[in-house]
CSV table of C-alpha atoms in Angstrom, one decimal:
chain,number,residue,atom,x,y,z
A,42,MET,CA,-30.5,45.3,19.4
A,43,THR,CA,-27.6,43.0,18.1
A,44,GLN,CA,-28.9,39.4,17.6
A,45,LEU,CA,-26.5,36.7,18.6
A,46,GLN,CA,-26.8,33.0,17.6
A,47,ALA,CA,-24.5,31.0,19.8
A,48,ALA,CA,-23.0,27.8,18.6
A,49,PRO,CA,-24.2,24.5,20.1
A,50,LEU,CA,-23.3,25.2,23.7
A,51,LYS,CA,-25.5,28.2,24.3
A,52,THR,CA,-25.0,29.0,28.0
A,53,LEU,CA,-23.4,32.3,28.9
A,54,SER,CA,-22.2,30.9,32.2
A,55,PHE,CA,-18.4,31.4,32.3
A,56,SER,CA,-17.9,28.6,34.8
A,57,GLY,CA,-20.1,26.2,32.8
A,58,ARG,CA,-18.6,26.8,29.3
A,59,ARG,CA,-16.6,23.5,29.3
A,60,SER,CA,-17.4,19.9,30.4
A,61,ALA,CA,-18.2,19.0,33.9
A,62,VAL,CA,-15.2,16.7,34.0
A,63,ALA,CA,-13.0,19.7,33.3
A,64,ALA,CA,-14.7,21.9,35.8
A,65,ALA,CA,-14.2,19.2,38.4
A,66,ARG,CA,-10.3,19.1,38.1
A,67,PRO,CA,-8.4,20.1,41.3
A,68,ARG,CA,-7.5,23.7,41.5
A,69,HIS,CA,-3.8,23.1,42.3
A,70,ALA,CA,-3.3,20.1,39.9
A,71,THR,CA,-0.6,20.2,37.4
A,72,ALA,CA,0.6,18.3,34.4
A,73,THR,CA,1.7,14.6,35.1
A,74,PHE,CA,5.2,13.5,33.8
A,75,ARG,CA,6.3,10.0,34.4
A,76,CYS,CA,9.6,10.1,36.3
A,77,SER,CA,10.9,6.6,35.5
A,78,ALA,CA,9.9,3.7,33.4
A,79,ALA,CA,9.0,1.4,36.3
A,80,ALA,CA,6.8,-0.8,34.1
A,81,ARG,CA,8.6,-2.2,31.1
A,82,SER,CA,5.7,-2.9,28.8
A,83,TYR,CA,3.4,-0.1,27.3
A,84,ILE,CA,0.5,0.2,24.9
A,85,ILE,CA,1.0,3.0,22.3
A,86,THR,CA,-1.8,4.2,20.2
A,87,LEU,CA,-0.8,5.3,16.7
A,88,LEU,CA,-2.9,7.9,14.9
A,89,PRO,CA,-1.3,8.2,11.4
A,90,GLY,CA,-3.9,10.6,10.2
A,91,ASP,CA,-3.7,12.3,6.9
A,92,GLY,CA,-1.3,13.4,4.1
A,93,ILE,CA,2.3,12.5,5.1
A,94,GLY,CA,1.1,11.3,8.5
A,95,PRO,CA,1.2,7.7,7.7
A,96,GLU,CA,4.6,7.9,6.2
A,97,VAL,CA,6.2,9.6,9.1
A,98,VAL,CA,4.5,7.6,11.8
A,99,ALA,CA,5.6,4.3,10.2
A,100,VAL,CA,9.2,5.6,10.2
A,101,ALA,CA,8.9,6.8,13.9
A,102,LYS,CA,7.3,3.5,15.0
A,103,ASP,CA,10.3,1.5,13.9
A,104,VAL,CA,12.7,3.9,15.6
A,105,LEU,CA,10.5,3.9,18.8
A,106,SER,CA,10.5,0.1,18.9
A,107,ALA,CA,14.3,-0.1,18.4
A,108,ALA,CA,15.1,2.5,21.1
A,109,GLY,CA,12.7,0.6,23.6
A,110,ALA,CA,14.3,-2.7,22.8
A,111,LYS,CA,17.8,-1.3,23.6
A,112,GLU,CA,16.5,-0.5,27.1
A,113,GLY,CA,14.4,-3.5,27.6
A,114,VAL,CA,11.1,-1.6,27.2
A,115,GLU,CA,8.4,-3.5,25.4
A,116,LEU,CA,6.2,-1.3,23.2
A,117,ARG,CA,2.9,-2.7,21.9
A,118,PHE,CA,1.1,-0.6,19.1
A,119,ARG,CA,-2.4,-0.3,17.9
A,120,GLU,CA,-3.2,1.9,15.0
A,121,MET,CA,-6.5,3.8,14.9
A,122,LEU,CA,-8.3,6.1,12.5
A,123,MET,CA,-8.5,9.9,12.9
A,124,GLY,CA,-9.0,13.0,10.9
A,125,GLY,CA,-9.8,12.9,7.2
A,126,ALA,CA,-9.1,9.2,7.1
A,127,ALA,CA,-11.7,8.6,9.7
A,128,LEU,CA,-14.1,10.9,7.9
A,129,ASP,CA,-13.6,8.8,4.7
A,130,ALA,CA,-14.0,5.5,6.5
A,131,VAL,CA,-16.7,6.2,9.0
A,132,GLY,CA,-18.0,9.7,8.5
A,133,VAL,CA,-16.7,11.3,11.7
A,134,PRO,CA,-13.2,12.8,12.3
A,135,LEU,CA,-12.8,11.1,15.8
A,136,PRO,CA,-14.6,7.7,16.1
A,137,ASP,CA,-15.6,6.7,19.6
A,138,GLU,CA,-13.5,3.6,19.3
A,139,THR,CA,-10.4,5.8,18.6
A,140,LEU,CA,-10.9,8.0,21.6
A,141,ALA,CA,-11.5,4.9,23.8
A,142,ALA,CA,-8.3,3.3,22.6
A,143,ALA,CA,-6.3,6.5,23.2
A,144,GLN,CA,-7.6,6.9,26.7
A,145,ALA,CA,-6.8,3.3,27.4
A,146,SER,CA,-3.2,3.5,26.2
A,147,ASP,CA,0.0,4.7,27.9
A,148,ALA,CA,0.8,7.3,25.2
A,149,ILE,CA,-0.4,8.5,21.8
A,150,LEU,CA,1.7,9.2,18.8
A,151,LEU,CA,0.0,11.4,16.1
A,152,GLY,CA,1.2,12.0,12.5
A,153,ALA,CA,-0.8,14.8,10.9
A,154,ILE,CA,-4.4,15.9,10.4
A,155,GLY,CA,-6.2,17.7,7.6
A,156,GLY,CA,-6.0,18.4,3.8
A,157,TYR,CA,-7.6,20.3,0.9
A,158,LYS,CA,-10.0,17.4,0.5
A,159,TRP,CA,-12.1,18.3,3.6
A,160,ASP,CA,-11.6,22.1,3.6
A,161,SER,CA,-15.2,22.8,2.6
A,162,ASN,CA,-16.7,20.4,5.2
A,163,GLU,CA,-19.0,21.9,7.9
A,164,LYS,CA,-17.0,22.5,11.1
A,165,HIS,CA,-18.0,19.3,12.9
A,166,LEU,CA,-16.9,17.3,9.9
A,167,LYS,CA,-13.5,18.9,9.6
A,168,PRO,CA,-10.4,16.8,10.4
A,169,GLU,CA,-9.2,19.5,12.8
A,170,THR,CA,-12.3,19.0,14.9
A,171,GLY,CA,-11.1,15.6,15.6
A,172,LEU,CA,-7.9,17.0,17.0
A,173,LEU,CA,-9.6,19.4,19.3
A,174,ASN,CA,-11.9,16.7,20.5
A,175,ILE,CA,-9.1,14.2,21.3
A,176,ARG,CA,-7.3,16.9,23.2
A,177,ALA,CA,-10.5,17.4,25.3
A,178,GLY,CA,-11.1,13.8,25.6
A,179,LEU,CA,-7.6,13.2,26.9
A,180,GLY,CA,-7.7,16.2,29.3
A,181,VAL,CA,-4.4,17.5,28.0
A,182,PHE,CA,-4.0,21.2,28.7
A,183,ALA,CA,-0.2,21.9,28.4
A,184,ASN,CA,1.5,21.9,25.0
A,185,LEU,CA,5.3,21.9,25.1
A,186,ARG,CA,6.9,23.0,21.9
A,187,PRO,CA,10.7,23.1,21.8
A,188,ALA,CA,12.4,25.3,19.2
A,189,THR,CA,16.1,24.5,19.1
A,190,VAL,CA,18.5,25.5,16.4
A,191,LEU,CA,20.8,22.5,15.9
A,192,PRO,CA,24.5,23.2,14.9
A,193,GLN,CA,24.1,21.2,11.8
A,194,LEU,CA,21.2,23.2,10.6
A,195,VAL,CA,22.0,26.7,11.6
A,196,ASP,CA,22.5,27.8,8.0
A,197,ALA,CA,18.9,26.7,7.3
A,198,SER,CA,17.5,29.4,9.5
A,199,THR,CA,16.2,32.5,7.7
A,200,LEU,CA,17.9,34.7,10.4
A,201,LYS,CA,21.6,35.6,10.4
A,202,LYS,CA,23.8,33.0,11.8
A,203,GLU,CA,24.9,35.1,14.7
A,204,VAL,CA,21.2,35.6,15.7
A,205,ALA,CA,20.0,32.0,15.2
A,206,GLU,CA,23.0,30.1,16.5
A,207,GLY,CA,22.5,28.7,20.0
A,208,VAL,CA,18.7,29.3,20.2
A,209,ASP,CA,17.0,26.8,22.5
A,210,ILE,CA,13.5,27.9,23.5
A,211,MET,CA,10.6,25.9,25.0
A,212,VAL,CA,7.0,27.4,24.4
A,213,VAL,CA,4.5,26.2,27.0
A,214,ARG,CA,1.0,26.9,25.4
A,215,GLU,CA,-2.2,26.6,27.3
A,216,LEU,CA,-4.2,24.2,25.1
A,217,THR,CA,-7.8,23.8,26.1
A,218,GLY,CA,-9.1,27.2,27.2
A,219,GLY,CA,-9.2,30.7,25.8
A,220,ILE,CA,-10.8,32.0,22.6
A,221,TYR,CA,-10.8,28.5,20.8
A,222,PHE,CA,-13.1,27.1,23.4
A,223,GLY,CA,-14.8,30.1,25.1
A,224,GLN,CA,-18.6,30.6,25.1
A,225,PRO,CA,-20.5,32.4,23.7
A,226,ARG,CA,-19.4,31.9,20.1
A,227,GLY,CA,-21.2,31.7,16.9
A,228,PHE,CA,-22.9,33.9,14.3
A,229,GLY,CA,-25.5,36.6,14.6
A,230,THR,CA,-26.5,40.0,13.2
A,231,ASN,CA,-25.8,43.5,14.5
A,232,ASP,CA,-27.9,46.5,14.8
A,233,MET,CA,-27.3,47.4,11.2
A,234,GLY,CA,-28.6,44.0,10.0
A,235,GLU,CA,-25.0,42.8,9.1
A,236,GLU,CA,-24.0,39.3,9.7
A,237,ILE,CA,-21.3,38.9,12.5
A,238,GLY,CA,-19.1,36.2,13.9
A,239,PHE,CA,-18.1,36.3,17.6
A,240,ASN,CA,-15.8,34.4,20.0
A,241,THR,CA,-15.0,34.7,23.6
A,242,GLU,CA,-11.5,34.9,25.2
A,243,ILE,CA,-11.9,33.7,28.7
A,244,TYR,CA,-9.8,32.1,31.5
A,245,SER,CA,-10.4,31.0,34.9
A,246,VAL,CA,-7.9,31.3,37.8
A,247,SER,CA,-7.6,27.4,38.0
A,248,GLU,CA,-6.8,27.2,34.3
A,249,ILE,CA,-4.1,29.9,34.5
A,250,ASP,CA,-2.6,28.5,37.8
A,251,ARG,CA,-2.2,25.0,36.4
A,252,ILE,CA,-0.4,26.0,33.1
A,253,ALA,CA,1.7,28.5,35.0
A,254,ARG,CA,3.0,25.8,37.4
A,255,VAL,CA,3.8,23.5,34.4
A,256,ALA,CA,5.7,26.3,32.8
A,257,PHE,CA,7.7,27.1,36.1
A,258,GLU,CA,8.5,23.5,36.5
A,259,VAL,CA,9.8,23.3,32.9
A,260,ALA,CA,11.8,26.5,33.3
A,261,ARG,CA,13.4,25.2,36.6
A,262,LYS,CA,14.7,22.2,34.7
A,263,ARG,CA,16.1,24.3,31.9
A,264,GLY,CA,17.7,27.7,32.2
A,265,GLY,CA,15.7,29.0,35.1
A,266,LYS,CA,14.0,31.9,33.2
A,267,LEU,CA,10.3,32.1,32.4
A,268,CYS,CA,8.7,34.9,30.2
A,269,SER,CA,4.9,35.1,30.4
A,270,VAL,CA,3.4,36.6,27.3
A,271,ASP,CA,0.0,38.3,27.3
A,272,LYS,CA,-1.8,41.5,26.2
A,273,ALA,CA,-2.5,42.9,29.7
A,274,ASN,CA,-2.6,46.5,28.4
A,275,VAL,CA,-5.9,45.8,26.6
A,276,LEU,CA,-7.5,42.5,27.4
A,277,GLU,CA,-9.0,41.7,30.8
A,278,ALA,CA,-8.4,38.0,30.4
A,279,SER,CA,-4.7,38.9,30.0
A,280,MET,CA,-4.9,41.1,33.1
A,281,LEU,CA,-6.0,38.1,35.1
A,282,TRP,CA,-3.3,36.0,33.4
A,283,ARG,CA,-0.5,38.3,34.4
A,284,LYS,CA,-1.9,38.7,38.0
A,285,ARG,CA,-2.0,34.8,38.6
A,286,VAL,CA,1.3,34.1,36.9
A,287,THR,CA,2.8,36.7,39.1
A,288,ALA,CA,1.1,35.1,42.2
A,289,ILE,CA,2.3,31.5,41.3
A,290,ALA,CA,5.9,32.8,40.9
A,291,SER,CA,6.1,32.9,44.7
A,292,GLU,CA,6.1,29.2,44.7
A,293,PHE,CA,9.2,29.0,42.5
A,294,PRO,CA,11.8,31.6,43.9
A,295,ASP,CA,14.6,29.9,41.9
A,296,VAL,CA,13.0,30.8,38.5
A,297,GLU,CA,13.3,34.4,37.2
A,298,LEU,CA,10.0,35.7,35.9
A,299,SER,CA,9.4,38.4,33.3
A,300,HIS,CA,6.4,39.6,31.4
A,301,MET,CA,6.0,40.7,27.8
A,302,TYR,CA,3.1,41.9,25.6
A,303,VAL,CA,2.5,39.5,22.7
A,304,ASP,CA,3.2,42.1,19.9
A,305,ASN,CA,6.6,42.9,21.5
A,306,ALA,CA,7.3,39.1,21.9
A,307,SER,CA,6.6,38.4,18.3
A,308,MET,CA,9.2,41.1,17.4
A,309,GLN,CA,11.8,40.0,19.9
A,310,LEU,CA,11.6,36.3,18.7
A,311,VAL,CA,13.1,37.5,15.4
A,312,ARG,CA,15.2,40.3,16.8
A,313,ASN,CA,17.1,38.5,19.7
A,314,PRO,CA,15.6,34.9,20.2
A,315,LYS,CA,18.4,33.9,22.6
A,316,GLN,CA,17.0,36.1,25.3
A,317,PHE,CA,14.2,33.6,25.8
A,318,ASP,CA,14.5,30.3,27.7
A,319,THR,CA,10.9,29.2,28.5
A,320,ILE,CA,7.8,31.1,27.4
A,321,VAL,CA,4.3,30.5,28.7
A,322,THR,CA,1.2,31.9,27.1
A,323,ASN,CA,-2.4,31.4,26.3
A,324,ASN,CA,-3.9,29.3,23.6
A,325,ILE,CA,-4.1,31.6,20.7
A,326,PHE,CA,-0.9,33.5,21.4
A,327,GLY,CA,0.9,30.2,21.8
A,328,ASP,CA,-0.5,28.9,18.6
A,329,ILE,CA,1.1,31.8,16.7
A,330,LEU,CA,4.3,32.3,18.7
A,331,SER,CA,5.3,28.7,18.7
A,332,ASP,CA,4.9,28.6,14.9
A,333,GLU,CA,7.1,31.8,14.7
A,334,ALA,CA,9.7,30.2,17.0
A,335,SER,CA,9.8,27.1,14.9
A,336,MET,CA,10.8,28.9,11.8
A,337,ILE,CA,13.9,30.2,13.5
A,338,THR,CA,15.2,26.6,13.4
A,339,GLY,CA,14.8,26.5,9.6
A,340,SER,CA,12.2,23.9,9.1
A,341,ILE,CA,9.0,22.9,10.9
A,342,GLY,CA,9.9,19.4,9.7
A,343,MET,CA,12.4,19.2,12.6
A,344,LEU,CA,10.2,20.1,15.6
A,345,PRO,CA,8.3,17.8,17.9
A,346,SER,CA,5.6,18.6,20.6
A,347,ALA,CA,4.0,17.1,23.7
A,348,SER,CA,0.6,17.7,25.1
A,349,VAL,CA,0.0,16.5,28.6
A,350,GLY,CA,-2.6,16.7,31.3
A,351,GLU,CA,-3.2,16.0,34.9
A,352,SER,CA,-3.5,12.3,34.5
A,353,GLY,CA,-3.8,9.7,31.8
A,354,PRO,CA,-1.8,9.5,28.5
A,355,GLY,CA,-0.1,12.3,26.7
A,356,LEU,CA,-0.4,13.2,23.0
A,357,PHE,CA,2.9,13.5,21.0
A,358,GLU,CA,3.1,14.9,17.6
A,359,PRO,CA,5.2,16.8,15.1
A,360,ILE,CA,4.2,20.4,14.6
A,361,HIS,CA,4.0,20.3,10.9
A,362,GLY,CA,0.8,19.8,8.9
A,363,SER,CA,-0.3,17.0,6.6
A,364,ALA,CA,1.5,18.4,3.5
A,365,PRO,CA,-0.9,16.9,1.0
A,366,ASP,CA,1.1,18.2,-1.9
A,367,ILE,CA,3.9,15.8,-1.1
A,368,ALA,CA,2.0,12.9,0.4
A,369,GLY,CA,2.9,9.4,-0.8
A,370,GLN,CA,6.0,10.8,-2.7
A,371,ASP,CA,8.6,9.8,0.0
A,372,LYS,CA,9.6,13.4,0.4
A,373,ALA,CA,8.5,14.1,4.0
A,374,ASN,CA,10.8,14.9,6.7
A,375,PRO,CA,10.3,12.2,9.5
A,376,LEU,CA,12.6,13.8,12.1
A,377,ALA,CA,10.0,15.8,13.8
A,378,THR,CA,7.9,12.7,14.4
A,379,ILE,CA,10.9,10.7,15.4
A,380,LEU,CA,11.8,13.4,18.0
A,381,SER,CA,8.1,13.4,19.1
A,382,ALA,CA,8.7,9.7,19.8
A,383,ALA,CA,11.6,10.7,22.0
A,384,MET,CA,9.4,13.1,23.8
A,385,LEU,CA,6.9,10.3,24.2
A,386,LEU,CA,9.5,8.1,25.8
A,387,LYS,CA,10.8,10.9,28.0
A,388,TYR,CA,7.7,12.7,29.2
A,389,GLY,CA,5.0,10.0,28.5
A,390,LEU,CA,6.8,6.8,29.7
A,391,GLY,CA,9.6,8.2,31.9
A,392,ALA,CA,12.2,6.2,29.7
A,393,GLU,CA,14.7,9.0,29.4
A,394,THR,CA,17.6,6.8,28.5
A,395,ALA,CA,15.7,5.5,25.5
A,396,ALA,CA,14.7,9.0,24.5
A,397,LYS,CA,18.3,10.1,24.6
A,398,ARG,CA,19.2,7.3,22.3
A,399,ILE,CA,16.8,8.6,19.7
A,400,GLU,CA,18.0,12.2,20.1
A,401,THR,CA,21.6,11.0,19.8
A,402,ALA,CA,20.8,8.9,16.6
A,403,VAL,CA,19.1,12.0,15.0
A,404,THR,CA,22.1,14.1,15.8
A,405,GLU,CA,24.5,11.5,14.3
A,406,THR,CA,22.4,11.2,11.2
A,407,LEU,CA,22.6,14.9,10.6
A,408,ASP,CA,26.4,14.8,11.3
A,409,ASN,CA,26.6,12.2,8.6
A,410,GLY,CA,25.1,14.7,6.2
A,411,PHE,CA,21.8,13.2,5.4
A,412,ARG,CA,19.0,15.6,4.6
A,413,THR,CA,15.4,15.6,3.3
A,414,GLY,CA,14.4,18.3,0.8
A,415,ASP,CA,13.2,20.8,3.4
A,416,ILE,CA,16.6,21.0,5.2
A,417,TYR,CA,18.9,20.2,2.2
A,418,SER,CA,21.9,22.4,1.3
A,419,PRO,CA,24.7,21.9,-1.2
A,420,GLY,CA,27.3,19.4,0.1
A,421,THR,CA,24.8,17.3,1.9
A,422,THR,CA,23.1,14.0,0.9
A,423,LEU,CA,19.5,14.3,-0.3
A,424,VAL,CA,17.3,11.4,1.0
A,425,GLY,CA,13.6,10.7,1.2
A,426,CYS,CA,11.5,9.9,4.2
A,427,LYS,CA,12.2,6.1,4.4
A,428,ARG,CA,15.8,6.5,3.8
A,429,MET,CA,16.2,9.1,6.5
A,430,GLY,CA,14.4,6.7,8.9
A,431,GLU,CA,16.8,3.9,7.9
A,432,GLU,CA,19.8,6.1,8.6
A,433,VAL,CA,18.4,7.0,12.1
A,434,LEU,CA,17.8,3.3,12.8
A,435,LYS,CA,21.4,2.5,11.6
A,436,ALA,CA,22.8,5.1,14.0
A,437,LEU,CA,20.5,3.8,16.8
A,438,GLU,CA,21.4,0.2,16.4
A,439,SER,CA,25.1,1.0,16.3
A,440,GLN,CA,24.9,2.4,19.9
A,441,LYS,CA,26.2,0.2,22.7
């Protein structure tokens, strides 16, 4: 008989595989977005993290402050350790005081996590474990990842101009369920005495319903089209996913719902990406497809993300990694973090006018021809991380 050794949480109970707090969440709850910046003073927790994280967060902080000041929004910042930096300083990737500070704030801006230095650490001592834990601690379950091809950067896409031009996709990824968190998981031996590793893809009705509602709401505010991506021809978890998304669709008659298998979706994203408006999918498929969609834009250095939950602060971060090979060299592209700051204002604080100021300043900076190395092309001006931030600030400060 195959011998299985489950990881720390050993129960096989599907309903009990996650925290009691998560299990107690209301069935029909959905993500919370602030509608207006009624309060004018907010606490922002900064998590610079590792690699280029401190560089891009420092730039984004200045832009965030300037945009807030333009609209009379006071932002107070506190910087905390997380990831490899926390491991080096205190021996854990997410110190208790960091999580407490994040939970007590109005929004969190994260730089980047990880690096070669910690790759050989045991799982619980990897920087990425800190990221998973803070997502769980904040209760964020919906990850919003836009992939928009800006007119100034259409030639940076690896796709033909006529394919990439005009692409504007939002991927809504379920963030706290599925195979990344499912139990049982771990290592064991099979009947042949071979070592095996195993994971469990599992979703409950409540988990699917809440992410579906977020996606329908997002699609309603965009182009009114939602594509649900699954593997319902093979996986039981996907069969339930499709059943529930279809059921939730009745609550949103103004949104056009379609379904697509994940293998076809990955092909269609490079064949005809403009057919998509909003995509909703599970954790692992969303992890992969959102990265694929990001490369249509030409550089992951341009793309922000937001992770939100039923209540409490959201987590806002660029989708790029820590890029340790260029850390400290002033080569990083800070625009993804700056645009994450705009999402923080819009979705986290309800300060949409301030968010629009940042987006407009980024567009103007690109119109003026400034480029970091990852998006540089002949005829444009090559600048570093700090200079790019200065140009965005200059464009921001020139606004009336």
